[in-house]
Amino acid sequence: MDNKVIAHDGIVVLNKENKIIVFNEAASRITGFQNRDVISKQGDFLFSSSDVKNLLLNQCLTSGEVFSNISLSINCSNNKKINVTASISPLSQPSHGIIGIILVFRDAQ
């Protein structure tokens, strides 16, 4: 994978309980939330619409469906919302199946 892409894309990993287990530097830069403040927190605060969590994230967790290049609105630490282009993929382990989801996003502006 191209390191330049990773450095610019926000990466958030949520476990099955919807707790944030990874929040990279680019995710902090884009949203304004600091890694230390969000790790182990419920990921709901990031999403502007409950539809995202209820539909996309749950669908990815239950069926393993991948969503690519979708438009989402996410919340920032300054109480503003920004539009991002995102991909959502299941995180799986061979012996445990799907254990979470990976959200990769970039500012759409």
PDB file of N, CA and C in Angstrom:
ATOM      1  N   MET A   1       0.856  -1.181   0.000  1.00  0.00           N
ATOM      2  CA  MET A   1       0.000   0.000   0.000  1.00  0.00           C
ATOM      3  C   MET A   1       0.898   1.239   0.000  1.00  0.00           C
ATOM      4  N   ASP A   2       0.482   2.226  -0.694  1.00  0.00           N
ATOM      5  CA  ASP A   2       1.250   3.455  -0.814  1.00  0.00           C
ATOM      6  C   ASP A   2       1.224   4.233   0.503  1.00  0.00           C
ATOM      7  N   ASN A   3       2.409   4.465   1.099  1.00  0.00           N
ATOM      8  CA  ASN A   3       2.489   5.168   2.382  1.00  0.00           C
ATOM      9  C   ASN A   3       1.953   6.590   2.302  1.00  0.00           C
ATOM     10  N   LYS A   4       2.064   7.228   1.147  1.00  0.00           N
ATOM     11  CA  LYS A   4       1.536   8.587   1.001  1.00  0.00           C
ATOM     12  C   LYS A   4       0.018   8.587   1.120  1.00  0.00           C
ATOM     13  N   VAL A   5      -0.632   7.577   0.585  1.00  0.00           N
ATOM     14  CA  VAL A   5      -2.086   7.474   0.700  1.00  0.00           C
ATOM     15  C   VAL A   5      -2.460   7.286   2.159  1.00  0.00           C
ATOM     16  N   ILE A   6      -1.786   6.378   2.832  1.00  0.00           N
ATOM     17  CA  ILE A   6      -2.086   6.115   4.236  1.00  0.00           C
ATOM     18  C   ILE A   6      -1.872   7.364   5.075  1.00  0.00           C
ATOM     19  N   ALA A   7      -0.830   8.118   4.803  1.00  0.00           N
ATOM     20  CA  ALA A   7      -0.523   9.305   5.599  1.00  0.00           C
ATOM     21  C   ALA A   7      -1.600  10.376   5.473  1.00  0.00           C
ATOM     22  N   HIS A   8      -2.300  10.411   4.363  1.00  0.00           N
ATOM     23  CA  HIS A   8      -3.311  11.442   4.144  1.00  0.00           C
ATOM     24  C   HIS A   8      -4.725  10.982   4.461  1.00  0.00           C
ATOM     25  N   ASP A   9      -4.944   9.692   4.508  1.00  0.00           N
ATOM     26  CA  ASP A   9      -6.276   9.159   4.770  1.00  0.00           C
ATOM     27  C   ASP A   9      -6.485   8.920   6.251  1.00  0.00           C
ATOM     28  N   GLY A  10      -7.664   9.318   6.727  1.00  0.00           N
ATOM     29  CA  GLY A  10      -8.032   9.004   8.096  1.00  0.00           C
ATOM     30  C   GLY A  10      -8.380   7.530   8.184  1.00  0.00           C
ATOM     31  N   ILE A  11      -7.888   6.868   9.206  1.00  0.00           N
ATOM     32  CA  ILE A  11      -8.200   5.457   9.420  1.00  0.00           C
ATOM     33  C   ILE A  11      -8.747   5.306  10.828  1.00  0.00           C
ATOM     34  N   VAL A  12      -9.951   4.745  10.899  1.00  0.00           N
ATOM     35  CA  VAL A  12     -10.585   4.461  12.179  1.00  0.00           C
ATOM     36  C   VAL A  12     -10.986   2.996  12.156  1.00  0.00           C
ATOM     37  N   VAL A  13     -10.616   2.276  13.203  1.00  0.00           N
ATOM     38  CA  VAL A  13     -11.024   0.882  13.333  1.00  0.00           C
ATOM     39  C   VAL A  13     -11.929   0.777  14.549  1.00  0.00           C
ATOM     40  N   LEU A  14     -13.097   0.182  14.338  1.00  0.00           N
ATOM     41  CA  LEU A  14     -14.070  -0.040  15.405  1.00  0.00           C
ATOM     42  C   LEU A  14     -14.198  -1.541  15.637  1.00  0.00           C
ATOM     43  N   ASN A  15     -14.273  -1.951  16.911  1.00  0.00           N
ATOM     44  CA  ASN A  15     -14.495  -3.363  17.182  1.00  0.00           C
ATOM     45  C   ASN A  15     -15.988  -3.668  17.112  1.00  0.00           C
ATOM     46  N   LYS A  16     -16.362  -4.918  17.392  1.00  0.00           N
ATOM     47  CA  LYS A  16     -17.779  -5.317  17.298  1.00  0.00           C
ATOM     48  C   LYS A  16     -18.672  -4.558  18.269  1.00  0.00           C
ATOM     49  N   GLU A  17     -18.095  -4.058  19.338  1.00  0.00           N
ATOM     50  CA  GLU A  17     -18.862  -3.295  20.329  1.00  0.00           C
ATOM     51  C   GLU A  17     -18.926  -1.813  19.970  1.00  0.00           C
ATOM     52  N   ASN A  18     -18.459  -1.471  18.765  1.00  0.00           N
ATOM     53  CA  ASN A  18     -18.466  -0.098  18.265  1.00  0.00           C
ATOM     54  C   ASN A  18     -17.492   0.811  19.017  1.00  0.00           C
ATOM     55  N   LYS A  19     -16.488   0.229  19.641  1.00  0.00           N
ATOM     56  CA  LYS A  19     -15.466   1.027  20.324  1.00  0.00           C
ATOM     57  C   LYS A  19     -14.295   1.257  19.382  1.00  0.00           C
ATOM     58  N   ILE A  20     -13.771   2.474  19.426  1.00  0.00           N
ATOM     59  CA  ILE A  20     -12.639   2.830  18.572  1.00  0.00           C
ATOM     60  C   ILE A  20     -11.377   2.180  19.128  1.00  0.00           C
ATOM     61  N   ILE A  21     -10.693   1.413  18.265  1.00  0.00           N
ATOM     62  CA  ILE A  21      -9.445   0.775  18.694  1.00  0.00           C
ATOM     63  C   ILE A  21      -8.239   1.317  17.925  1.00  0.00           C
ATOM     64  N   VAL A  22      -8.487   1.989  16.807  1.00  0.00           N
ATOM     65  CA  VAL A  22      -7.421   2.663  16.051  1.00  0.00           C
ATOM     66  C   VAL A  22      -7.981   3.992  15.557  1.00  0.00           C
ATOM     67  N   PHE A  23      -7.190   5.048  15.716  1.00  0.00           N
ATOM     68  CA  PHE A  23      -7.554   6.385  15.234  1.00  0.00           C
ATOM     69  C   PHE A  23      -6.237   7.030  14.832  1.00  0.00           C
ATOM     70  N   ASN A  24      -5.927   7.015  13.536  1.00  0.00           N
ATOM     71  CA  ASN A  24      -4.595   7.450  13.120  1.00  0.00           C
ATOM     72  C   ASN A  24      -4.446   8.975  13.119  1.00  0.00           C
ATOM     73  N   GLU A  25      -3.224   9.404  12.858  1.00  0.00           N
ATOM     74  CA  GLU A  25      -2.893  10.835  12.876  1.00  0.00           C
ATOM     75  C   GLU A  25      -3.723  11.636  11.882  1.00  0.00           C
ATOM     76  N   ALA A  26      -3.937  11.079  10.699  1.00  0.00           N
ATOM     77  CA  ALA A  26      -4.730  11.788   9.689  1.00  0.00           C
ATOM     78  C   ALA A  26      -6.181  11.929  10.143  1.00  0.00           C
ATOM     79  N   ALA A  27      -6.727  10.928  10.819  1.00  0.00           N
ATOM     80  CA  ALA A  27      -8.090  11.036  11.358  1.00  0.00           C
ATOM     81  C   ALA A  27      -8.148  12.172  12.374  1.00  0.00           C
ATOM     82  N   SER A  28      -7.109  12.302  13.189  1.00  0.00           N
ATOM     83  CA  SER A  28      -7.042  13.405  14.156  1.00  0.00           C
ATOM     84  C   SER A  28      -6.972  14.748  13.449  1.00  0.00           C
ATOM     85  N   ARG A  29      -6.142  14.827  12.420  1.00  0.00           N
ATOM     86  CA  ARG A  29      -5.980  16.081  11.679  1.00  0.00           C
ATOM     87  C   ARG A  29      -7.290  16.480  10.998  1.00  0.00           C
ATOM     88  N   ILE A  30      -7.977  15.534  10.404  1.00  0.00           N
ATOM     89  CA  ILE A  30      -9.210  15.830   9.667  1.00  0.00           C
ATOM     90  C   ILE A  30     -10.346  16.214  10.609  1.00  0.00           C
ATOM     91  N   THR A  31     -10.486  15.494  11.723  1.00  0.00           N
ATOM     92  CA  THR A  31     -11.634  15.698  12.617  1.00  0.00           C
ATOM     93  C   THR A  31     -11.360  16.650  13.772  1.00  0.00           C
ATOM     94  N   GLY A  32     -10.090  16.795  14.138  1.00  0.00           N
ATOM     95  CA  GLY A  32      -9.747  17.605  15.303  1.00  0.00           C
ATOM     96  C   GLY A  32      -9.785  16.830  16.611  1.00  0.00           C
ATOM     97  N   PHE A  33     -10.306  15.606  16.593  1.00  0.00           N
ATOM     98  CA  PHE A  33     -10.308  14.769  17.798  1.00  0.00           C
ATOM     99  C   PHE A  33      -8.928  14.158  17.992  1.00  0.00           C
ATOM    100  N   GLN A  34      -8.460  14.113  19.218  1.00  0.00           N
ATOM    101  CA  GLN A  34      -7.156  13.536  19.525  1.00  0.00           C
ATOM    102  C   GLN A  34      -7.288  12.044  19.810  1.00  0.00           C
ATOM    103  N   ASN A  35      -6.312  11.296  19.370  1.00  0.00           N
ATOM    104  CA  ASN A  35      -6.287   9.849  19.557  1.00  0.00           C
ATOM    105  C   ASN A  35      -6.563   9.475  21.009  1.00  0.00           C
ATOM    106  N   ARG A  36      -5.875  10.096  21.934  1.00  0.00           N
ATOM    107  CA  ARG A  36      -5.997   9.744  23.360  1.00  0.00           C
ATOM    108  C   ARG A  36      -7.402   9.992  23.902  1.00  0.00           C
ATOM    109  N   ASP A  37      -8.156  10.876  23.239  1.00  0.00           N
ATOM    110  CA  ASP A  37      -9.505  11.201  23.696  1.00  0.00           C
ATOM    111  C   ASP A  37     -10.581  10.282  23.123  1.00  0.00           C
ATOM    112  N   VAL A  38     -10.250   9.542  22.068  1.00  0.00           N
ATOM    113  CA  VAL A  38     -11.280   8.732  21.411  1.00  0.00           C
ATOM    114  C   VAL A  38     -11.070   7.224  21.515  1.00  0.00           C
ATOM    115  N   ILE A  39      -9.842   6.790  21.766  1.00  0.00           N
ATOM    116  CA  ILE A  39      -9.597   5.351  21.873  1.00  0.00           C
ATOM    117  C   ILE A  39     -10.448   4.779  22.999  1.00  0.00           C
ATOM    118  N   SER A  40     -11.110   3.678  22.728  1.00  0.00           N
ATOM    119  CA  SER A  40     -12.009   2.949  23.643  1.00  0.00           C
ATOM    120  C   SER A  40     -13.375   3.605  23.808  1.00  0.00           C
ATOM    121  N   LYS A  41     -13.621   4.724  23.122  1.00  0.00           N
ATOM    122  CA  LYS A  41     -14.939   5.371  23.173  1.00  0.00           C
ATOM    123  C   LYS A  41     -15.843   4.764  22.093  1.00  0.00           C
ATOM    124  N   GLN A  42     -17.142   4.875  22.305  1.00  0.00           N
ATOM    125  CA  GLN A  42     -18.104   4.463  21.284  1.00  0.00           C
ATOM    126  C   GLN A  42     -17.931   5.357  20.056  1.00  0.00           C
ATOM    127  N   GLY A  43     -17.976   4.777  18.876  1.00  0.00           N
ATOM    128  CA  GLY A  43     -17.738   5.528  17.648  1.00  0.00           C
ATOM    129  C   GLY A  43     -18.903   6.355  17.151  1.00  0.00           C
ATOM    130  N   ASP A  44     -20.050   6.273  17.837  1.00  0.00           N
ATOM    131  CA  ASP A  44     -21.251   6.985  17.369  1.00  0.00           C
ATOM    132  C   ASP A  44     -21.047   8.484  17.199  1.00  0.00           C
ATOM    133  N   PHE A  45     -20.237   9.093  18.039  1.00  0.00           N
ATOM    134  CA  PHE A  45     -20.071  10.555  18.008  1.00  0.00           C
ATOM    135  C   PHE A  45     -19.483  11.047  16.694  1.00  0.00           C
ATOM    136  N   LEU A  46     -18.829  10.166  15.946  1.00  0.00           N
ATOM    137  CA  LEU A  46     -18.207  10.578  14.688  1.00  0.00           C
ATOM    138  C   LEU A  46     -19.214  10.816  13.568  1.00  0.00           C
ATOM    139  N   PHE A  47     -20.321  10.109  13.619  1.00  0.00           N
ATOM    140  CA  PHE A  47     -21.216  10.093  12.472  1.00  0.00           C
ATOM    141  C   PHE A  47     -22.380  11.049  12.641  1.00  0.00           C
ATOM    142  N   SER A  48     -22.605  11.869  11.624  1.00  0.00           N
ATOM    143  CA  SER A  48     -23.666  12.872  11.661  1.00  0.00           C
ATOM    144  C   SER A  48     -25.045  12.251  11.551  1.00  0.00           C
ATOM    145  N   SER A  49     -25.121  11.103  10.960  1.00  0.00           N
ATOM    146  CA  SER A  49     -26.416  10.466  10.740  1.00  0.00           C
ATOM    147  C   SER A  49     -26.434   9.091  11.385  1.00  0.00           C
ATOM    148  N   SER A  50     -27.494   8.794  12.103  1.00  0.00           N
ATOM    149  CA  SER A  50     -27.603   7.468  12.706  1.00  0.00           C
ATOM    150  C   SER A  50     -27.752   6.403  11.625  1.00  0.00           C
ATOM    151  N   ASP A  51     -28.156   6.813  10.419  1.00  0.00           N
ATOM    152  CA  ASP A  51     -28.269   5.855   9.322  1.00  0.00           C
ATOM    153  C   ASP A  51     -26.934   5.200   9.014  1.00  0.00           C
ATOM    154  N   VAL A  52     -25.852   5.960   9.129  1.00  0.00           N
ATOM    155  CA  VAL A  52     -24.532   5.410   8.840  1.00  0.00           C
ATOM    156  C   VAL A  52     -24.261   4.239   9.767  1.00  0.00           C
ATOM    157  N   LYS A  53     -24.416   4.475  11.053  1.00  0.00           N
ATOM    158  CA  LYS A  53     -24.153   3.405  12.005  1.00  0.00           C
ATOM    159  C   LYS A  53     -25.142   2.266  11.822  1.00  0.00           C
ATOM    160  N   ASN A  54     -26.402   2.590  11.781  1.00  0.00           N
ATOM    161  CA  ASN A  54     -27.428   1.553  11.735  1.00  0.00           C
ATOM    162  C   ASN A  54     -27.406   0.739  10.453  1.00  0.00           C
ATOM    163  N   LEU A  55     -27.115   1.369   9.346  1.00  0.00           N
ATOM    164  CA  LEU A  55     -27.157   0.656   8.079  1.00  0.00           C
ATOM    165  C   LEU A  55     -25.793   0.172   7.626  1.00  0.00           C
ATOM    166  N   LEU A  56     -24.916   1.100   7.332  1.00  0.00           N
ATOM    167  CA  LEU A  56     -23.640   0.725   6.733  1.00  0.00           C
ATOM    168  C   LEU A  56     -22.743  -0.060   7.677  1.00  0.00           C
ATOM    169  N   LEU A  57     -22.522   0.461   8.874  1.00  0.00           N
ATOM    170  CA  LEU A  57     -21.606  -0.210   9.788  1.00  0.00           C
ATOM    171  C   LEU A  57     -22.143  -1.568  10.210  1.00  0.00           C
ATOM    172  N   ASN A  58     -23.410  -1.632  10.566  1.00  0.00           N
ATOM    173  CA  ASN A  58     -23.988  -2.912  10.970  1.00  0.00           C
ATOM    174  C   ASN A  58     -24.028  -3.904   9.816  1.00  0.00           C
ATOM    175  N   GLN A  59     -24.317  -3.420   8.627  1.00  0.00           N
ATOM    176  CA  GLN A  59     -24.339  -4.303   7.461  1.00  0.00           C
ATOM    177  C   GLN A  59     -22.947  -4.863   7.190  1.00  0.00           C
ATOM    178  N   CYS A  60     -21.943  -4.029   7.313  1.00  0.00           N
ATOM    179  CA  CYS A  60     -20.564  -4.477   7.131  1.00  0.00           C
ATOM    180  C   CYS A  60     -20.206  -5.525   8.189  1.00  0.00           C
ATOM    181  N   LEU A  61     -20.596  -5.276   9.436  1.00  0.00           N
ATOM    182  CA  LEU A  61     -20.308  -6.215  10.528  1.00  0.00           C
ATOM    183  C   LEU A  61     -21.022  -7.548  10.354  1.00  0.00           C
ATOM    184  N   THR A  62     -22.259  -7.512   9.931  1.00  0.00           N
ATOM    185  CA  THR A  62     -23.029  -8.756   9.866  1.00  0.00           C
ATOM    186  C   THR A  62     -22.820  -9.536   8.578  1.00  0.00           C
ATOM    187  N   SER A  63     -22.718  -8.840   7.457  1.00  0.00           N
ATOM    188  CA  SER A  63     -22.620  -9.553   6.179  1.00  0.00           C
ATOM    189  C   SER A  63     -21.226  -9.540   5.575  1.00  0.00           C
ATOM    190  N   GLY A  64     -20.371  -8.661   6.077  1.00  0.00           N
ATOM    191  CA  GLY A  64     -19.040  -8.547   5.493  1.00  0.00           C
ATOM    192  C   GLY A  64     -19.015  -7.710   4.231  1.00  0.00           C
ATOM    193  N   GLU A  65     -20.116  -7.027   3.950  1.00  0.00           N
ATOM    194  CA  GLU A  65     -20.187  -6.200   2.746  1.00  0.00           C
ATOM    195  C   GLU A  65     -19.200  -5.041   2.832  1.00  0.00           C
ATOM    196  N   VAL A  66     -18.571  -4.733   1.705  1.00  0.00           N
ATOM    197  CA  VAL A  66     -17.612  -3.639   1.607  1.00  0.00           C
ATOM    198  C   VAL A  66     -18.287  -2.475   0.881  1.00  0.00           C
ATOM    199  N   PHE A  67     -18.083  -1.274   1.394  1.00  0.00           N
ATOM    200  CA  PHE A  67     -18.603  -0.060   0.763  1.00  0.00           C
ATOM    201  C   PHE A  67     -17.406   0.786   0.346  1.00  0.00           C
ATOM    202  N   SER A  68     -17.359   1.160  -0.924  1.00  0.00           N
ATOM    203  CA  SER A  68     -16.216   1.921  -1.437  1.00  0.00           C
ATOM    204  C   SER A  68     -16.660   3.262  -1.989  1.00  0.00           C
ATOM    205  N   ASN A  69     -15.835   4.266  -1.749  1.00  0.00           N
ATOM    206  CA  ASN A  69     -16.051   5.610  -2.295  1.00  0.00           C
ATOM    207  C   ASN A  69     -17.465   6.132  -2.051  1.00  0.00           C
ATOM    208  N   ILE A  70     -17.898   6.055  -0.802  1.00  0.00           N
ATOM    209  CA  ILE A  70     -19.211   6.577  -0.443  1.00  0.00           C
ATOM    210  C   ILE A  70     -19.040   7.951   0.202  1.00  0.00           C
ATOM    211  N   SER A  71     -20.052   8.770   0.097  1.00  0.00           N
ATOM    212  CA  SER A  71     -20.025  10.095   0.723  1.00  0.00           C
ATOM    213  C   SER A  71     -20.665  10.003   2.098  1.00  0.00           C
ATOM    214  N   LEU A  72     -19.959  10.500   3.097  1.00  0.00           N
ATOM    215  CA  LEU A  72     -20.457  10.524   4.469  1.00  0.00           C
ATOM    216  C   LEU A  72     -20.255  11.909   5.046  1.00  0.00           C
ATOM    217  N   SER A  73     -21.034  12.226   6.034  1.00  0.00           N
ATOM    218  CA  SER A  73     -20.840  13.442   6.809  1.00  0.00           C
ATOM    219  C   SER A  73     -20.385  13.006   8.194  1.00  0.00           C
ATOM    220  N   ILE A  74     -19.250  13.538   8.644  1.00  0.00           N
ATOM    221  CA  ILE A  74     -18.765  13.179   9.978  1.00  0.00           C
ATOM    222  C   ILE A  74     -18.631  14.431  10.838  1.00  0.00           C
ATOM    223  N   ASN A  75     -18.716  14.216  12.118  1.00  0.00           N
ATOM    224  CA  ASN A  75     -18.618  15.311  13.081  1.00  0.00           C
ATOM    225  C   ASN A  75     -17.162  15.599  13.417  1.00  0.00           C
ATOM    226  N   CYS A  76     -16.869  16.865  13.635  1.00  0.00           N
ATOM    227  CA  CYS A  76     -15.527  17.291  14.027  1.00  0.00           C
ATOM    228  C   CYS A  76     -15.558  17.834  15.451  1.00  0.00           C
ATOM    229  N   SER A  77     -14.391  17.991  16.031  1.00  0.00           N
ATOM    230  CA  SER A  77     -14.297  18.453  17.417  1.00  0.00           C
ATOM    231  C   SER A  77     -14.811  19.879  17.600  1.00  0.00           C
ATOM    232  N   ASN A  78     -14.843  20.669  16.525  1.00  0.00           N
ATOM    233  CA  ASN A  78     -15.323  22.055  16.610  1.00  0.00           C
ATOM    234  C   ASN A  78     -16.838  22.151  16.398  1.00  0.00           C
ATOM    235  N   ASN A  79     -17.523  21.021  16.510  1.00  0.00           N
ATOM    236  CA  ASN A  79     -18.980  20.915  16.343  1.00  0.00           C
ATOM    237  C   ASN A  79     -19.460  21.172  14.917  1.00  0.00           C
ATOM    238  N   LYS A  80     -18.553  21.173  13.970  1.00  0.00           N
ATOM    239  CA  LYS A  80     -18.935  21.281  12.563  1.00  0.00           C
ATOM    240  C   LYS A  80     -18.971  19.886  11.961  1.00  0.00           C
ATOM    241  N   LYS A  81     -19.634  19.791  10.828  1.00  0.00           N
ATOM    242  CA  LYS A  81     -19.696  18.544  10.081  1.00  0.00           C
ATOM    243  C   LYS A  81     -18.899  18.740   8.798  1.00  0.00           C
ATOM    244  N   ILE A  82     -18.207  17.703   8.379  1.00  0.00           N
ATOM    245  CA  ILE A  82     -17.517  17.774   7.095  1.00  0.00           C
ATOM    246  C   ILE A  82     -17.916  16.573   6.255  1.00  0.00           C
ATOM    247  N   ASN A  83     -17.889  16.780   4.952  1.00  0.00           N
ATOM    248  CA  ASN A  83     -18.164  15.687   4.029  1.00  0.00           C
ATOM    249  C   ASN A  83     -16.862  14.987   3.701  1.00  0.00           C
ATOM    250  N   VAL A  84     -16.908  13.667   3.751  1.00  0.00           N
ATOM    251  CA  VAL A  84     -15.735  12.867   3.436  1.00  0.00           C
ATOM    252  C   VAL A  84     -16.117  11.806   2.413  1.00  0.00           C
ATOM    253  N   THR A  85     -15.108  11.342   1.707  1.00  0.00           N
ATOM    254  CA  THR A  85     -15.250  10.174   0.854  1.00  0.00           C
ATOM    255  C   THR A  85     -14.652   9.022   1.637  1.00  0.00           C
ATOM    256  N   ALA A  86     -15.405   7.935   1.757  1.00  0.00           N
ATOM    257  CA  ALA A  86     -14.982   6.866   2.657  1.00  0.00           C
ATOM    258  C   ALA A  86     -15.154   5.487   2.036  1.00  0.00           C
ATOM    259  N   SER A  87     -14.424   4.562   2.610  1.00  0.00           N
ATOM    260  CA  SER A  87     -14.600   3.140   2.332  1.00  0.00           C
ATOM    261  C   SER A  87     -14.730   2.442   3.673  1.00  0.00           C
ATOM    262  N   ILE A  88     -15.632   1.478   3.738  1.00  0.00           N
ATOM    263  CA  ILE A  88     -15.860   0.721   4.959  1.00  0.00           C
ATOM    264  C   ILE A  88     -15.680  -0.751   4.624  1.00  0.00           C
ATOM    265  N   SER A  89     -14.809  -1.419   5.379  1.00  0.00           N
ATOM    266  CA  SER A  89     -14.514  -2.830   5.142  1.00  0.00           C
ATOM    267  C   SER A  89     -14.556  -3.592   6.452  1.00  0.00           C
ATOM    268  N   PRO A  90     -14.892  -4.882   6.385  1.00  0.00           N
ATOM    269  CA  PRO A  90     -14.859  -5.678   7.609  1.00  0.00           C
ATOM    270  C   PRO A  90     -13.419  -5.987   8.014  1.00  0.00           C
ATOM    271  N   LEU A  91     -13.201  -6.091   9.302  1.00  0.00           N
ATOM    272  CA  LEU A  91     -11.923  -6.538   9.855  1.00  0.00           C
ATOM    273  C   LEU A  91     -12.169  -7.949  10.358  1.00  0.00           C
ATOM    274  N   SER A  92     -11.434  -8.906   9.831  1.00  0.00           N
ATOM    275  CA  SER A  92     -11.699 -10.283  10.236  1.00  0.00           C
ATOM    276  C   SER A  92     -10.425 -11.019  10.606  1.00  0.00           C
ATOM    277  N   GLN A  93     -10.615 -12.031  11.436  1.00  0.00           N
ATOM    278  CA  GLN A  93      -9.553 -12.952  11.819  1.00  0.00           C
ATOM    279  C   GLN A  93     -10.002 -14.341  11.382  1.00  0.00           C
ATOM    280  N   PRO A  94      -9.084 -15.139  10.858  1.00  0.00           N
ATOM    281  CA  PRO A  94      -9.478 -16.454  10.343  1.00  0.00           C
ATOM    282  C   PRO A  94     -10.264 -17.310  11.345  1.00  0.00           C
ATOM    283  N   SER A  95      -9.872 -17.308  12.586  1.00  0.00           N
ATOM    284  CA  SER A  95     -10.541 -18.183  13.558  1.00  0.00           C
ATOM    285  C   SER A  95     -11.744 -17.538  14.243  1.00  0.00           C
ATOM    286  N   HIS A  96     -11.945 -16.229  14.049  1.00  0.00           N
ATOM    287  CA  HIS A  96     -13.029 -15.531  14.743  1.00  0.00           C
ATOM    288  C   HIS A  96     -14.026 -14.838  13.817  1.00  0.00           C
ATOM    289  N   GLY A  97     -13.801 -14.874  12.531  1.00  0.00           N
ATOM    290  CA  GLY A  97     -14.696 -14.191  11.598  1.00  0.00           C
ATOM    291  C   GLY A  97     -14.538 -12.684  11.687  1.00  0.00           C
ATOM    292  N   ILE A  98     -15.617 -11.967  11.461  1.00  0.00           N
ATOM    293  CA  ILE A  98     -15.580 -10.501  11.477  1.00  0.00           C
ATOM    294  C   ILE A  98     -15.509 -10.023  12.923  1.00  0.00           C
ATOM    295  N   ILE A  99     -14.472  -9.227  13.205  1.00  0.00           N
ATOM    296  CA  ILE A  99     -14.267  -8.738  14.579  1.00  0.00           C
ATOM    297  C   ILE A  99     -14.413  -7.221  14.684  1.00  0.00           C
ATOM    298  N   GLY A 100     -14.657  -6.564  13.562  1.00  0.00           N
ATOM    299  CA  GLY A 100     -14.800  -5.113  13.579  1.00  0.00           C
ATOM    300  C   GLY A 100     -14.883  -4.571  12.168  1.00  0.00           C
ATOM    301  N   ILE A 101     -14.747  -3.258  12.062  1.00  0.00           N
ATOM    302  CA  ILE A 101     -14.766  -2.618  10.748  1.00  0.00           C
ATOM    303  C   ILE A 101     -13.624  -1.611  10.647  1.00  0.00           C
ATOM    304  N   ILE A 102     -13.207  -1.401   9.411  1.00  0.00           N
ATOM    305  CA  ILE A 102     -12.170  -0.418   9.109  1.00  0.00           C
ATOM    306  C   ILE A 102     -12.816   0.674   8.260  1.00  0.00           C
ATOM    307  N   LEU A 103     -12.705   1.897   8.719  1.00  0.00           N
ATOM    308  CA  LEU A 103     -13.219   3.058   7.997  1.00  0.00           C
ATOM    309  C   LEU A 103     -12.015   3.877   7.541  1.00  0.00           C
ATOM    310  N   VAL A 104     -11.875   4.046   6.236  1.00  0.00           N
ATOM    311  CA  VAL A 104     -10.803   4.860   5.661  1.00  0.00           C
ATOM    312  C   VAL A 104     -11.480   6.035   4.964  1.00  0.00           C
ATOM    313  N   PHE A 105     -11.053   7.251   5.291  1.00  0.00           N
ATOM    314  CA  PHE A 105     -11.739   8.416   4.730  1.00  0.00           C
ATOM    315  C   PHE A 105     -10.775   9.550   4.448  1.00  0.00           C
ATOM    316  N   ARG A 106     -11.234  10.448   3.569  1.00  0.00           N
ATOM    317  CA  ARG A 106     -10.489  11.677   3.275  1.00  0.00           C
ATOM    318  C   ARG A 106     -11.483  12.808   3.088  1.00  0.00           C
ATOM    319  N   ASP A 107     -11.021  13.985   3.394  1.00  0.00           N
ATOM    320  CA  ASP A 107     -11.858  15.176   3.254  1.00  0.00           C
ATOM    321  C   ASP A 107     -12.259  15.306   1.791  1.00  0.00           C
ATOM    322  N   ALA A 108     -13.545  15.430   1.533  1.00  0.00           N
ATOM    323  CA  ALA A 108     -14.049  15.483   0.158  1.00  0.00           C
ATOM    324  C   ALA A 108     -13.894  16.855  -0.474  1.00  0.00           C
ATOM    325  N   GLN A 109     -13.463  17.859   0.288  1.00  0.00           N
ATOM    326  CA  GLN A 109     -13.360  19.216  -0.246  1.00  0.00           C
ATOM    327  C   GLN A 109     -12.032  19.470  -0.889  1.00  0.00           C
TER     328      GLN A 109
END
